[in-house]
């Protein structure tokens, strides 16, 4: 039965001009939450922007490329990462959307397991796709004479954003338990997660830091990013309102300032080569403070964002970005590499692209490359977006082959990262 038939059962039969396609109940169109979609698009676009600005290349004499960062040589650039580190917002809206999706699935009679399998498939398809394709690309580039160092650099960059997929998958699997915590504790359900991070930071940086194995610090990985997701679930459950949002904004900002000024946490929100402390891998209490402040601001600004996005000129790009969210996440490093790798064979360094980012003026030469990276990503997305769709028509053997290629390439990249 169509939506129109269910909502207006006694309406006379429509004429030919009024006939509309029937929408199955389990695929009914749900009105979009413009503020949530806008926040997701903003947080998503911050990922490639941050990587394109804070990730540079250095060209060696043999035309090979290796990573470098302007943050190592230009410390005043670090506060920019406070704006571009928006993963707290991404997890916030992810948790909010999961509540709505979980409820709709329950109304359709779907089990939690069915809902989880559908969500995980949407996450894993693009991640498997990009790594499988890159396994082939790497072999072709090696045969074409691209230096092994460049291939190492490319593999590391391609796999780098995919940690998000694993953490988000775990958060998604924990959704029913997080919803239960929200119903019991309300907006305070995220507080125990912050407490875990505080304890782990004490172990990492306190008086016993030398005796704590590195693997223990990895305990922070899931609760650190689950913090924003839990806030989003509480928001979606209507257990976190404007009063709680004000507390998050003020408390998060105050904690952020104290951690920087009193406890001397690293200023950059991302890892900086040469520094022995990092805020993001695994997330520190500074990440929690920033996520709290950003989440509070987002909730308070929801109505204004919704009103702003009623303008078609702003809403159109938001919908386009959300339709290709995983494609942007998985392929934005490839877009940068598609420009930098050919440039490494020009016989000289290219300002802002293959020159060492060791001076403030490098940023001025870097900015003009961003539109070209964006256009390249757009062209790649026109093809790669198919990997986000259900793999209908793909045989079991082809799926197994893609999985083997993906695992092989990921293992290759991770081995290089750990060496």
PDB file of C-alpha atoms in Angstrom, residues 86-99 164 167-168 171 178 187 189-191 193-194 197 220-236 240 248 283-284 287-296 298-299:
ATOM      1  CA  UNK A  86      34.977  17.780  13.985  1.00  0.00           C
ATOM      2  CA  UNK A  87      34.775  14.035  14.539  1.00  0.00           C
ATOM      3  CA  UNK A  88      32.924  14.731  17.780  1.00  0.00           C
ATOM      4  CA  UNK A  89      30.154  16.313  15.690  1.00  0.00           C
ATOM      5  CA  UNK A  90      30.265  13.398  13.249  1.00  0.00           C
ATOM      6  CA  UNK A  91      29.709  10.898  16.050  1.00  0.00           C
ATOM      7  CA  UNK A  92      27.052  13.154  17.626  1.00  0.00           C
ATOM      8  CA  UNK A  93      24.880  13.191  14.504  1.00  0.00           C
ATOM      9  CA  UNK A  94      25.698   9.523  13.929  1.00  0.00           C
ATOM     10  CA  UNK A  95      24.237   8.626  17.299  1.00  0.00           C
ATOM     11  CA  UNK A  96      21.202  10.830  16.686  1.00  0.00           C
ATOM     12  CA  UNK A  97      20.562   9.226  13.296  1.00  0.00           C
ATOM     13  CA  UNK A  98      21.021   5.723  14.718  1.00  0.00           C
ATOM     14  CA  UNK A  99      18.216   6.268  17.214  1.00  0.00           C
ATOM     15  CA  UNK A 164      36.997   5.494  11.613  1.00  0.00           C
ATOM     16  CA  UNK A 167      35.386   2.438  15.554  1.00  0.00           C
ATOM     17  CA  UNK A 168      32.061   3.546  14.085  1.00  0.00           C
ATOM     18  CA  UNK A 171      29.693   2.156  18.213  1.00  0.00           C
ATOM     19  CA  UNK A 178      23.746   3.034  24.611  1.00  0.00           C
ATOM     20  CA  UNK A 187      22.365  13.219  29.159  1.00  0.00           C
ATOM     21  CA  UNK A 189      25.150   8.628  30.112  1.00  0.00           C
ATOM     22  CA  UNK A 190      28.300   9.924  28.392  1.00  0.00           C
ATOM     23  CA  UNK A 191      29.943  10.959  31.692  1.00  0.00           C
ATOM     24  CA  UNK A 193      33.056   7.422  29.109  1.00  0.00           C
ATOM     25  CA  UNK A 194      34.764  10.732  29.880  1.00  0.00           C
ATOM     26  CA  UNK A 197      39.488   8.740  29.327  1.00  0.00           C
ATOM     27  CA  UNK A 220      40.744   4.881  25.230  1.00  0.00           C
ATOM     28  CA  UNK A 221      39.988   4.285  21.556  1.00  0.00           C
ATOM     29  CA  UNK A 222      36.374   3.121  21.787  1.00  0.00           C
ATOM     30  CA  UNK A 223      35.105   5.155  24.800  1.00  0.00           C
ATOM     31  CA  UNK A 224      36.862   8.258  23.464  1.00  0.00           C
ATOM     32  CA  UNK A 225      34.901   8.301  20.217  1.00  0.00           C
ATOM     33  CA  UNK A 226      31.802   6.677  21.724  1.00  0.00           C
ATOM     34  CA  UNK A 227      31.441   9.789  23.910  1.00  0.00           C
ATOM     35  CA  UNK A 228      30.036  11.903  21.061  1.00  0.00           C
ATOM     36  CA  UNK A 229      27.925   8.987  19.789  1.00  0.00           C
ATOM     37  CA  UNK A 230      26.360   8.564  23.238  1.00  0.00           C
ATOM     38  CA  UNK A 231      25.555  12.278  23.370  1.00  0.00           C
ATOM     39  CA  UNK A 232      23.835  11.938  19.997  1.00  0.00           C
ATOM     40  CA  UNK A 233      21.793   8.975  21.206  1.00  0.00           C
ATOM     41  CA  UNK A 234      20.687  10.933  24.268  1.00  0.00           C
ATOM     42  CA  UNK A 235      19.797  13.850  21.992  1.00  0.00           C
ATOM     43  CA  UNK A 236      17.778  11.547  19.739  1.00  0.00           C
ATOM     44  CA  UNK A 240      19.510  15.889  26.202  1.00  0.00           C
ATOM     45  CA  UNK A 248      28.295  20.844  27.525  1.00  0.00           C
ATOM     46  CA  UNK A 283      41.802  10.198  21.981  1.00  0.00           C
ATOM     47  CA  UNK A 284      42.760  12.186  25.042  1.00  0.00           C
ATOM     48  CA  UNK A 287      39.317  15.495  22.470  1.00  0.00           C
ATOM     49  CA  UNK A 288      36.467  14.848  24.897  1.00  0.00           C
ATOM     50  CA  UNK A 289      36.430  18.508  25.959  1.00  0.00           C
ATOM     51  CA  UNK A 290      36.335  19.699  22.353  1.00  0.00           C
ATOM     52  CA  UNK A 291      33.608  17.190  21.439  1.00  0.00           C
ATOM     53  CA  UNK A 292      31.521  18.326  24.413  1.00  0.00           C
ATOM     54  CA  UNK A 293      31.820  22.011  23.492  1.00  0.00           C
ATOM     55  CA  UNK A 294      31.102  21.348  19.810  1.00  0.00           C
ATOM     56  CA  UNK A 295      28.122  19.114  20.617  1.00  0.00           C
ATOM     57  CA  UNK A 296      26.631  21.685  22.957  1.00  0.00           C
ATOM     58  CA  UNK A 298      25.465  22.159  17.651  1.00  0.00           C
ATOM     59  CA  UNK A 299      22.392  21.347  19.730  1.00  0.00           C
TER      60      UNK A 299
END
